[in-house]
Tab-separated table of C-alpha atoms in Angstrom:
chain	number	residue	atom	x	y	z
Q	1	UNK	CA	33.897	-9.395	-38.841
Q	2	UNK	CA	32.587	-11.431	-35.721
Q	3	UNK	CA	30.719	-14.727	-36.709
Q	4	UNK	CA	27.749	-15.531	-34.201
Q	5	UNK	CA	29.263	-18.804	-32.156
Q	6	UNK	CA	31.025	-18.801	-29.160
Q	7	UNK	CA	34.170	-18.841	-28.117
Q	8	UNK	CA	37.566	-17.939	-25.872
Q	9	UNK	CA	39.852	-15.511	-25.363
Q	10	UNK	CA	43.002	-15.812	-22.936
Q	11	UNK	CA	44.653	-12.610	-22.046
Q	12	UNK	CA	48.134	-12.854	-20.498
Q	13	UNK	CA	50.899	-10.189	-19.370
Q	14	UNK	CA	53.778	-12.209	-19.038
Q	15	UNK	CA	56.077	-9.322	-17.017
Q	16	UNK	CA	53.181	-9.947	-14.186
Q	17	UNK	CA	51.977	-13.056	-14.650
Q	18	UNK	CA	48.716	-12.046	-15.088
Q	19	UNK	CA	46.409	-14.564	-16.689
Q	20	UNK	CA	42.706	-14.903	-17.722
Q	21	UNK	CA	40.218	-16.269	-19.815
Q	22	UNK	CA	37.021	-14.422	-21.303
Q	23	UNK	CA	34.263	-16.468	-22.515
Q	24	UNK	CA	32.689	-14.767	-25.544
Q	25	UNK	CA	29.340	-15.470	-27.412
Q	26	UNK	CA	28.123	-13.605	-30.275
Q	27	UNK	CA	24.383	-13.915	-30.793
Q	28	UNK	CA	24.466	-12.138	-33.934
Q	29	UNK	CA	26.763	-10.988	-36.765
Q	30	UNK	CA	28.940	-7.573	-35.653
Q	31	UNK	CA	30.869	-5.757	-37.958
Q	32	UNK	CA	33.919	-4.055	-35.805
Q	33	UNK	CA	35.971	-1.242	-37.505
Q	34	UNK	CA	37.912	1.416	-35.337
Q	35	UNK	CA	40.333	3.871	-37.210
Q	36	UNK	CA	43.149	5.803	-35.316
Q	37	UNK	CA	44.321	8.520	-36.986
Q	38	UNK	CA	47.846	7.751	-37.168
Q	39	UNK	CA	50.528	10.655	-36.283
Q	40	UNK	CA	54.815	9.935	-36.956
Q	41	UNK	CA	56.649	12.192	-34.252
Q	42	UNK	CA	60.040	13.250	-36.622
Q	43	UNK	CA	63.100	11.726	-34.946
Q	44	UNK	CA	64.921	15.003	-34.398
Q	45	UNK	CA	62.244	15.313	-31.656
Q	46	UNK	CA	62.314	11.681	-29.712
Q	47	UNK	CA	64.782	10.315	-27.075
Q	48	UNK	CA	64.811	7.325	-25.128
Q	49	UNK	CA	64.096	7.209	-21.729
Q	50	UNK	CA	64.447	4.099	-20.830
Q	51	UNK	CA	64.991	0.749	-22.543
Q	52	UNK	CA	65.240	-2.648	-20.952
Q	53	UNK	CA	65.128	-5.146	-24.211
Q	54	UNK	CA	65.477	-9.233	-22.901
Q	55	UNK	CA	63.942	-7.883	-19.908
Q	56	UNK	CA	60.961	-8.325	-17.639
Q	57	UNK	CA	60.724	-4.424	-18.170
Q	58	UNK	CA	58.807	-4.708	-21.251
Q	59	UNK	CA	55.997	-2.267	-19.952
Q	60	UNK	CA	56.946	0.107	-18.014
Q	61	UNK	CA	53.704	1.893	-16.988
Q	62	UNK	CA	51.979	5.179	-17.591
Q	63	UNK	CA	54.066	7.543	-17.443
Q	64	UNK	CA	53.465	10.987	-15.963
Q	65	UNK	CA	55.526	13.831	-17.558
Q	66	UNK	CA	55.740	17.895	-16.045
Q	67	UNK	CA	57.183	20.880	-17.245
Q	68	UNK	CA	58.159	23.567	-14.432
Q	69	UNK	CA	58.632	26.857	-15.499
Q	70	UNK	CA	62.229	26.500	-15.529
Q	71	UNK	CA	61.548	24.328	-18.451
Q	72	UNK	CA	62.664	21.144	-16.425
Q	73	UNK	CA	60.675	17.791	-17.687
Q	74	UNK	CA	60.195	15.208	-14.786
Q	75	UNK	CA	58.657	11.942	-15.507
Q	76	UNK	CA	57.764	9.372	-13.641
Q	77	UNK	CA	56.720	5.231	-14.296
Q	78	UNK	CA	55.975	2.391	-12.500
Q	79	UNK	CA	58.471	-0.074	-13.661
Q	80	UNK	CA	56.062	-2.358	-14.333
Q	81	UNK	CA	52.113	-2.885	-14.657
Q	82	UNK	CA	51.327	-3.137	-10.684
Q	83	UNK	CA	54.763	-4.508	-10.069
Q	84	UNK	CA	57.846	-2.731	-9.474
Q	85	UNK	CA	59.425	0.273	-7.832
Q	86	UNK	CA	58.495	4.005	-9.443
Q	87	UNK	CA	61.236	5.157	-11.457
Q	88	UNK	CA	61.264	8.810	-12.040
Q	89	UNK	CA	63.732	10.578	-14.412
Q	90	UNK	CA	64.395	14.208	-14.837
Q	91	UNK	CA	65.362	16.214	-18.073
Q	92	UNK	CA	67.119	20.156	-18.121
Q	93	UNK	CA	67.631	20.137	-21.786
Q	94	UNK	CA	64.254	19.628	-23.287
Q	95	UNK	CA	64.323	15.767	-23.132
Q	96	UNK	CA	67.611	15.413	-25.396
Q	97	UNK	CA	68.996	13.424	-22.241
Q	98	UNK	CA	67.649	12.160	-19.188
Q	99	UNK	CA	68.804	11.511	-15.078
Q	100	UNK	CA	67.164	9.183	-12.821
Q	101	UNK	CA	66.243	11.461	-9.531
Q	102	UNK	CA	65.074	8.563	-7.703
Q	103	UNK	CA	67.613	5.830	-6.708
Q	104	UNK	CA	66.874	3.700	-4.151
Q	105	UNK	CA	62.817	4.527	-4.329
Q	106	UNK	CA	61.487	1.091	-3.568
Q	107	UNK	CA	57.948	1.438	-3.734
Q	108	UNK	CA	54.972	1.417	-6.819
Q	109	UNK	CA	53.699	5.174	-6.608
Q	110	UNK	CA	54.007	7.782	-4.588
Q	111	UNK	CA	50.702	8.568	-2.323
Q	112	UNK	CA	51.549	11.965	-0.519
Q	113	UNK	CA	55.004	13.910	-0.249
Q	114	UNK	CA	55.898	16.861	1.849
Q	115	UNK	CA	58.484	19.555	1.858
Q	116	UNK	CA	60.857	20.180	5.234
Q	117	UNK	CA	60.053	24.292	5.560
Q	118	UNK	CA	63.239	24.837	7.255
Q	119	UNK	CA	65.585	22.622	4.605
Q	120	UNK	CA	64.045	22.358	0.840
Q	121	UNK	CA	66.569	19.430	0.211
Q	122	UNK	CA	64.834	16.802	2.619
Q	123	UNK	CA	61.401	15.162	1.890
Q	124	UNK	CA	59.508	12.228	3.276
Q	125	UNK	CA	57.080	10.527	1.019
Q	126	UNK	CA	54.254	7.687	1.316
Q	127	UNK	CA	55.040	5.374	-0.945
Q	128	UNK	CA	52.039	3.680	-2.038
Q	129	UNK	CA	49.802	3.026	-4.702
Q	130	UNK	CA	46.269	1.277	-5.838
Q	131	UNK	CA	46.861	-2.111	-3.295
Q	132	UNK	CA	48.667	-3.837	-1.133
Q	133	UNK	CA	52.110	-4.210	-1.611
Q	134	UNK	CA	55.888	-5.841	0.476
Q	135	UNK	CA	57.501	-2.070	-0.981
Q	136	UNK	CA	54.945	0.036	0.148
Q	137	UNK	CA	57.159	2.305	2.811
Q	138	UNK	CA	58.030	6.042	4.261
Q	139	UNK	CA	61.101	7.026	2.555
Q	140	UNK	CA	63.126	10.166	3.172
Q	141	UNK	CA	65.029	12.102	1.041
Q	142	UNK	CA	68.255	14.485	1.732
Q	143	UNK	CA	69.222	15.620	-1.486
Q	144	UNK	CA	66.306	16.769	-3.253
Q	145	UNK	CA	64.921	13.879	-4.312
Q	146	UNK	CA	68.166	12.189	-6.537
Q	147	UNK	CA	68.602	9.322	-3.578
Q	148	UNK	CA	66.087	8.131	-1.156
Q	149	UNK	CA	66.204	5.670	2.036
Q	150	UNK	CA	63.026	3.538	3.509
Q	151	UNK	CA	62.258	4.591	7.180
Q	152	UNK	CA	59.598	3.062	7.697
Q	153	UNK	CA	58.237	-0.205	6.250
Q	154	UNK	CA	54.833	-2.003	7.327
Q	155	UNK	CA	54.738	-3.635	4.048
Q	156	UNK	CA	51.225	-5.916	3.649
Q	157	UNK	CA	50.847	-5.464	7.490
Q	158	UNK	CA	50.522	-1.495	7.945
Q	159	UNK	CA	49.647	0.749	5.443
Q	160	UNK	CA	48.090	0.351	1.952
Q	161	UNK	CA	48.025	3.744	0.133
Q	162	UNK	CA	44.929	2.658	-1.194
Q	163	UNK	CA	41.336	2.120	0.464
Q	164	UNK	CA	40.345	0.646	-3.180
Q	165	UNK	CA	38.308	-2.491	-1.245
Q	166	UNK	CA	37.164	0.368	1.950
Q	167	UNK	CA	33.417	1.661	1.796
Q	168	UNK	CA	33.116	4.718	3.483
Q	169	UNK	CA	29.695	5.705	3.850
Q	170	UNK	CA	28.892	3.762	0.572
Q	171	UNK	CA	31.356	5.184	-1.601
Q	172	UNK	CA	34.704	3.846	-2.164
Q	173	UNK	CA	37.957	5.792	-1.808
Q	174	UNK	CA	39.465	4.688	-4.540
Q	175	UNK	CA	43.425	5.990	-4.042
Q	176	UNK	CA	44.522	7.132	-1.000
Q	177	UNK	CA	46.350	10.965	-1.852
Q	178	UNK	CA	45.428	12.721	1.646
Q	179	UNK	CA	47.506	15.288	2.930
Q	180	UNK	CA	48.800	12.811	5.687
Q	181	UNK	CA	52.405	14.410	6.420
Q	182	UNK	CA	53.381	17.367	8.247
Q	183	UNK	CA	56.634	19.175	9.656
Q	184	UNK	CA	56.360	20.854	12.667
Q	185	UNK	CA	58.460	24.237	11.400
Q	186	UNK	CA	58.954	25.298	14.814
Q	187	UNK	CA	61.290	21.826	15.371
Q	188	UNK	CA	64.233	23.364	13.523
Q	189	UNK	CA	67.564	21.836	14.355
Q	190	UNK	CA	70.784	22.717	13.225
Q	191	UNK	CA	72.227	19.075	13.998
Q	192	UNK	CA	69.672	17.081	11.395
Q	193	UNK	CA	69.668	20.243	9.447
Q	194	UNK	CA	66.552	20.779	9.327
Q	195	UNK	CA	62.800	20.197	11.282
Q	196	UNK	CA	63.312	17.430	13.993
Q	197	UNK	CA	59.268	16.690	14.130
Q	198	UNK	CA	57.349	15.109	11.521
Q	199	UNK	CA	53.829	13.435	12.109
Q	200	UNK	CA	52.344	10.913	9.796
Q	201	UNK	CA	48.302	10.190	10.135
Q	202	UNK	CA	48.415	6.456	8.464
Q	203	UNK	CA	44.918	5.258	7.213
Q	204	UNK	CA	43.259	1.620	8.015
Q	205	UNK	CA	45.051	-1.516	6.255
Q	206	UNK	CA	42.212	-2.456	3.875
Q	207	UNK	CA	43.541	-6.199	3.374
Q	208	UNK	CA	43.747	-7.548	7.075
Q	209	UNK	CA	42.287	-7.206	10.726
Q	210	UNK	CA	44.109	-6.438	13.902
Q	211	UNK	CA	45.310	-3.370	15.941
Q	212	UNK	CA	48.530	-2.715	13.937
Q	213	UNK	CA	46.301	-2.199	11.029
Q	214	UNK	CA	43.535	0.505	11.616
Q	215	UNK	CA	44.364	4.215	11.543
Q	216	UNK	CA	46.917	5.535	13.784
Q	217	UNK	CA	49.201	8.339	14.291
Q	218	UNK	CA	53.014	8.083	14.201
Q	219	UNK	CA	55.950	11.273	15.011
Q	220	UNK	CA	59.262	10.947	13.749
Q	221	UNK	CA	61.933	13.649	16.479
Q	222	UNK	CA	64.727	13.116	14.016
Q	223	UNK	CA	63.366	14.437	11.024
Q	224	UNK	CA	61.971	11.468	9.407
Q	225	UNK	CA	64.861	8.665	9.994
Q	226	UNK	CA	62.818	6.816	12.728
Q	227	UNK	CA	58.817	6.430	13.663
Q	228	UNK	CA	57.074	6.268	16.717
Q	229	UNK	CA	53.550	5.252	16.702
Q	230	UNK	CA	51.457	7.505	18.890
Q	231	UNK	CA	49.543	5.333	21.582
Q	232	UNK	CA	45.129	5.938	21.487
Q	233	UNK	CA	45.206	7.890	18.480
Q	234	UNK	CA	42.813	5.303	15.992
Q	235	UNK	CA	40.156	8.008	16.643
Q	236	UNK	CA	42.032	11.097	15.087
Q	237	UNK	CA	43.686	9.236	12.788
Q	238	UNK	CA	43.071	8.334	8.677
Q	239	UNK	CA	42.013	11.528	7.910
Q	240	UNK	CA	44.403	14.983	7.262
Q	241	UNK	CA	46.446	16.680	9.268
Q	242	UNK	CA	48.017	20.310	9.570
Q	243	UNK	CA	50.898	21.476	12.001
Q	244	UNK	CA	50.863	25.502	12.589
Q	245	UNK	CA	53.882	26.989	11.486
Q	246	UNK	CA	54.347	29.216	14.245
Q	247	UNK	CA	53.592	27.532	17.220
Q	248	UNK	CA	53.503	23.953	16.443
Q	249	UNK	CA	49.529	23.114	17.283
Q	250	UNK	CA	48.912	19.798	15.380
Q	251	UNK	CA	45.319	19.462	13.925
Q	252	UNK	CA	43.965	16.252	12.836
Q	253	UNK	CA	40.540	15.639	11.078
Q	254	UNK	CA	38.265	12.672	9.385
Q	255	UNK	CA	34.708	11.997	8.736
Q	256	UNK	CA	34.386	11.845	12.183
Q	257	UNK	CA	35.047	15.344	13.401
Q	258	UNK	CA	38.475	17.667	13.780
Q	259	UNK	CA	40.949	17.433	17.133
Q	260	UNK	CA	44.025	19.969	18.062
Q	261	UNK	CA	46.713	19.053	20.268
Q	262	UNK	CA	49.131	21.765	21.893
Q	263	UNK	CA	51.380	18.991	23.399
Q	264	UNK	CA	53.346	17.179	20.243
Q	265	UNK	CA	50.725	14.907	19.996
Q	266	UNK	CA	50.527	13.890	23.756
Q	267	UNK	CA	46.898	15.143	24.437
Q	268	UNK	CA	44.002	15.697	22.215
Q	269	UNK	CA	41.254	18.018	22.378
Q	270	UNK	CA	37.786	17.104	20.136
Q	271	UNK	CA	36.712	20.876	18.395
Q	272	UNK	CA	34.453	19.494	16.043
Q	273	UNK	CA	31.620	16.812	15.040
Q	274	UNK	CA	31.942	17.881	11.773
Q	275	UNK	CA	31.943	15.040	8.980
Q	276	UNK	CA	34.910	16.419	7.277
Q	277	UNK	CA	36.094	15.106	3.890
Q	278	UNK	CA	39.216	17.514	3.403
Q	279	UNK	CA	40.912	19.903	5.460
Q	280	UNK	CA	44.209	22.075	4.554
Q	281	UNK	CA	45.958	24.800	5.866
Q	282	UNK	CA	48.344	27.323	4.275
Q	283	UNK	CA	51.306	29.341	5.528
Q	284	UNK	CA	50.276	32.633	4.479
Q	285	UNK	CA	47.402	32.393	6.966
Q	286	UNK	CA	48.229	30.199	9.870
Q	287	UNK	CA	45.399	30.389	11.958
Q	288	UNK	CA	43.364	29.232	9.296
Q	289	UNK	CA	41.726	25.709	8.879
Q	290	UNK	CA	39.775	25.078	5.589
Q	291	UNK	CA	37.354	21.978	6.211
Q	292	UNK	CA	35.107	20.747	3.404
Q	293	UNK	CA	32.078	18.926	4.140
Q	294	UNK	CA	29.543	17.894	1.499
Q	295	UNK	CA	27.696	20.736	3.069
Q	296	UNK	CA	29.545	23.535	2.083
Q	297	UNK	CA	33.345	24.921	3.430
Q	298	UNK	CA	33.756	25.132	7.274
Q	299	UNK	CA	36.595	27.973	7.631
Q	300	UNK	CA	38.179	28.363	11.173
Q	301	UNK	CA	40.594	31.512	11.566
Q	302	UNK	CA	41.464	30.205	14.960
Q	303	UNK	CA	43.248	27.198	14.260
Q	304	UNK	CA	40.029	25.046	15.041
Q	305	UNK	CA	38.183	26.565	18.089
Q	306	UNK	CA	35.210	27.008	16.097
Q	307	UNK	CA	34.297	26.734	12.174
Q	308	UNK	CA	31.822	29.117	10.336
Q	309	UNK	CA	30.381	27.775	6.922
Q	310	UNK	CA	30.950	30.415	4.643
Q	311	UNK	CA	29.564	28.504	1.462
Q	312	UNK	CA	26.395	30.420	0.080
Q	313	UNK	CA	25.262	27.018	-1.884
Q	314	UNK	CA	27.141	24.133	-2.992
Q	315	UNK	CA	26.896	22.475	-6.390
Q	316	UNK	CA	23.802	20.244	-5.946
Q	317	UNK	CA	24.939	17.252	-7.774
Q	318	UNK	CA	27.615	15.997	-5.381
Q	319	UNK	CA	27.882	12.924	-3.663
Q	320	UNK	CA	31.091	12.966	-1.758
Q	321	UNK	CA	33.747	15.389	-1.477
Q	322	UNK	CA	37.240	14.207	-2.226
Q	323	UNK	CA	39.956	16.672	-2.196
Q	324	UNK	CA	40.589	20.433	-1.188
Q	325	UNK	CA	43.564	22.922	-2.306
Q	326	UNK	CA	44.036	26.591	-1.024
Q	327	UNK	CA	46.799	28.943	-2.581
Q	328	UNK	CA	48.904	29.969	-0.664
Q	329	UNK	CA	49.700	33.037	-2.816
Q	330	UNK	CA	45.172	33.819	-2.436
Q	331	UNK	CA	44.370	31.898	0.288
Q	332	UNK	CA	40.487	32.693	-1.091
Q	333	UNK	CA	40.821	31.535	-4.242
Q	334	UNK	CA	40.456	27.587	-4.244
Q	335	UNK	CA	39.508	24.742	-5.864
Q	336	UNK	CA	38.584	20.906	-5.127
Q	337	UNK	CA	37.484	17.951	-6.783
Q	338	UNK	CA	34.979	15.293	-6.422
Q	339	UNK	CA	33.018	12.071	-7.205
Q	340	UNK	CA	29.612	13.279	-9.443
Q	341	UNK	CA	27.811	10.161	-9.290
Q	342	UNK	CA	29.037	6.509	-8.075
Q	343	UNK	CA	30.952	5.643	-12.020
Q	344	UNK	CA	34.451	5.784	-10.588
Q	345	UNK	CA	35.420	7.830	-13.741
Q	346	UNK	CA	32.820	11.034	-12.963
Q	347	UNK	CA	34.880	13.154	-11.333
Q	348	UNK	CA	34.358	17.174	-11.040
Q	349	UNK	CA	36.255	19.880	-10.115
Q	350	UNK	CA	34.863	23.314	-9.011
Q	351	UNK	CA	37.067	26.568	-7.965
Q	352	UNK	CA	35.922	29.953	-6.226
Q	353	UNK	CA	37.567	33.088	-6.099
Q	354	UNK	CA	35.948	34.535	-3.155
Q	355	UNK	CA	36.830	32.125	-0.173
Q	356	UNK	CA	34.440	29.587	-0.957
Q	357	UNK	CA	31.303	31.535	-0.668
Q	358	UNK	CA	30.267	30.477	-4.588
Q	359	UNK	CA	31.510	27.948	-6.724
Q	360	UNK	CA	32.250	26.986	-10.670
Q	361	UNK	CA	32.816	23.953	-12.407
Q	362	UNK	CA	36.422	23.686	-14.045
Q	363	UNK	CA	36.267	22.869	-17.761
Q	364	UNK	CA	37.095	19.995	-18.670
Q	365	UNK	CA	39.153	18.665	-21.396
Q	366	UNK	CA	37.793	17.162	-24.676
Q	367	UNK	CA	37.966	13.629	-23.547
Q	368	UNK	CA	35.372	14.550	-20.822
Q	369	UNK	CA	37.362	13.987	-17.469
Q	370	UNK	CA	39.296	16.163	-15.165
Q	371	UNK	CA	42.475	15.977	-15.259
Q	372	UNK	CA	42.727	13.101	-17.204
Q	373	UNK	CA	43.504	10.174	-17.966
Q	374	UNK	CA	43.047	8.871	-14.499
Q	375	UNK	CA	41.666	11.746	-12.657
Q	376	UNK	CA	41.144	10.070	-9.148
Q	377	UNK	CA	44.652	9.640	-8.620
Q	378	UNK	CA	44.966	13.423	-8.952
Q	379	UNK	CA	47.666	15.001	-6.792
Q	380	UNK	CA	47.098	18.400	-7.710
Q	381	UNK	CA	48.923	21.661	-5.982
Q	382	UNK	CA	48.479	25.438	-6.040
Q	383	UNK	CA	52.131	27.195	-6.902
Q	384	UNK	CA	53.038	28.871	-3.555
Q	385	UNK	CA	54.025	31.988	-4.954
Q	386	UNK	CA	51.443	32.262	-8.193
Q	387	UNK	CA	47.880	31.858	-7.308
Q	388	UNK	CA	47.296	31.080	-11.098
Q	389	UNK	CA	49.467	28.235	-12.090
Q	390	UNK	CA	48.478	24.886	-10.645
Q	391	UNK	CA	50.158	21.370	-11.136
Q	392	UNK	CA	48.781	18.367	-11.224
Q	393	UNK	CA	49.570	14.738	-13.105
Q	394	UNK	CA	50.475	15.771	-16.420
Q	395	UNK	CA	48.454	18.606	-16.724
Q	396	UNK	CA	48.572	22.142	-15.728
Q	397	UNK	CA	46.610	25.444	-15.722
Q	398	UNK	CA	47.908	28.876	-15.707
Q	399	UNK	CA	44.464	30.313	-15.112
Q	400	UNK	CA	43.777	29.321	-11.356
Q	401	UNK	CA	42.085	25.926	-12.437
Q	402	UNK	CA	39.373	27.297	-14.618
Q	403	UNK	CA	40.925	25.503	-17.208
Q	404	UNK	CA	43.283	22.986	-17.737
Q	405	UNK	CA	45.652	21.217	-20.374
């Protein structure tokens, strides 16, 4: 029981430093009672993942957890809350015992990661998350993931991974999970063993003013190990790119329209005033562009010289777009998510089966979000080789996203 009066409360997280104090004034008498049902998980089924007693480590995050269909768990955790690399473990027997996959990881999250097509051990991933942060970096991987190396490091000064204080046309992005990496496939080279071209489309610093922090594009020739910053590209840049896999055209969008070079980069050509919220490509069709616009979906089938809508009607109550995902097993079945209404937490997700011509809403789960419990940090994929089974956060579906859990 609450007695009417007023009053203080300071809340403190000592492993941050975090400190505040909330004024509190009862103008009349509240009875507060909330029962958890409470639920003992039988020790033959818990293991420890990680324990740091005497520690700053006392929290360590929200963990994320996966099952592949090898039966592999991989979880992943900030180290601490908004401070601290990501640690990510991985588990082949069912969780009995656990490996960390991740040494030398320095950053909070991870924003966007992408696969070299000609060597499946190396990977580059923005590491990023919800702010500003010294860690946030490019790192590189060369051994599937167990070690990593920073490449490239702006820290406060260059990238955030997050546009959480940017208004774009009156809506906020909240977290920044673009497709913003690409190999060029066609760069194969026996010496880095691998692709020698990667491009990188970095988004605006939210935090501070000054050329070195809006958008701009950067190419790595040595597969990843050192960046180049591409001179007069803030126009194209911030947005998503998509390299062709058989000739290596680069294509760049944002809200502003879509550009293609045929040159590495070098030259751009503008094929589209389109105000373009998402736009993927997949192998299996490689002249294809997918562009979403709150319109409807803008398909090219000539790698950007011109875009059809193909959407018959879009769901009425959207505001803004978010993200797009094509399988690459059905390149016309599909699926993206969005904002509903300005409440950050009213996200929806709708998937089509016919190449976008017609829509339907995903169900949701019982506790009302998609893909919960923080759905707009959802970085969601399509299997490449089974249109039905998608991935994303901690939750799956094996039905091509009409439902999830």
């Amino acid at each position: 029981t609450i007695a009417p009066g007023e009053t203080t409360i300071t809340v403190t997280t000592p492993a941050t430093g975090y400190s505040a104090v909330l004024a509190v004034k009862v103008s009349k008498q509240v009875n507060v009672q909330n029962v958890l049902q409470r639920y003992v998980m039988p020790e033959k089924f818990l293991s420890t993942i990680e324990r740091a007693p005497g520690t700053n480590r006392q929290y360590l995050g929200q963990p994320d957890m996966i099952k592949t269909k090898t039966g592999r768990l991989i979880t992943a955790y900030p180290t601490g809350h908004g401070k601290g690399p990501l640690s990510m473990q991985i588990s082949e027997d069912g969780g009995l015992s656990w490996t960390p996959c991740n040494i030398g990881y320095t950053s909070q999250g991870g924003a966007c990661s992408v696969i070299d097509p000609n060597n499946v051990n190396r990977a580059i991933m923005v590491g990023a998350n919800t702010g500003k942060d010294k860690d946030n970096a490019l790192h590189l991987t060369t051994d599937a993931g167990k070690t990593w190396s920073v490449v490239y490091k702006p820290g406060d000064a260059g990238f955030d991974g997050a546009l959480s204080s940017y208004e774009e046309d009156g809506d906020y992005r909240s977290y920044d999970s673009r497709i913003q990496l690409a190999y060029d496939e066609t760069s194969k080279d026996d010496a880095i063993g691998g692709s020698a071209v990667v491009y990188w489309t970095r988004e605006n610093c939210a935090y501070k003013a000054g050329d070195d922090n809006k958008p701009a594009l950067y190419k790595s020739v040595d597969g990843g190990k050192t960046w180049v910053k591409l001179a007069g590209t803030e126009a194209y840049a911030g947005g998503y790119i998509v390299v062709h896999p058989k000739d290596g055209r680069v294509a760049v969008s944002n809200t502003n329209g879509a550009w293609v070079s045929s040159d590495g980069g070098t030259t751009w050509n503008k094929v589209s005033d389109l105000h373009i919220n998402s736009m993927v490509g997949v192998r299996t069709r490689p002249d294809n562009l997918y562009a979403l616009t709150n319109d409807g979906l803008y398909v090219s089938t000539d790698f950007g010289c011109s875009f059809n809508n193909v959407t018959e009607q879009m769901p009425e109550d959207i505001m803004r777009v978010c993200k797009l995902r094509v399988s690459p097993a059905n390149p016309d079945r599909m699926f993206y998510f969005c904002r509903g209404s300005r409440r950050e937490w009213d996200y929806r997700a709708y998937v089509t089966d016919d190449g976008g011509k017609t829509w339907i809403e995903i169900k949701k789960d019982a506790r009302g979000i998609w893909i919960p419990c923080v759905s707009w940090t959802a970085i969601t994929w399509f299997s490449p080789v089974d249109e039905n089974y998608i991935i994303g956060n901690e939750y799956r579906s094996e039905d091509g996203g009409k439902n999830f859990f």
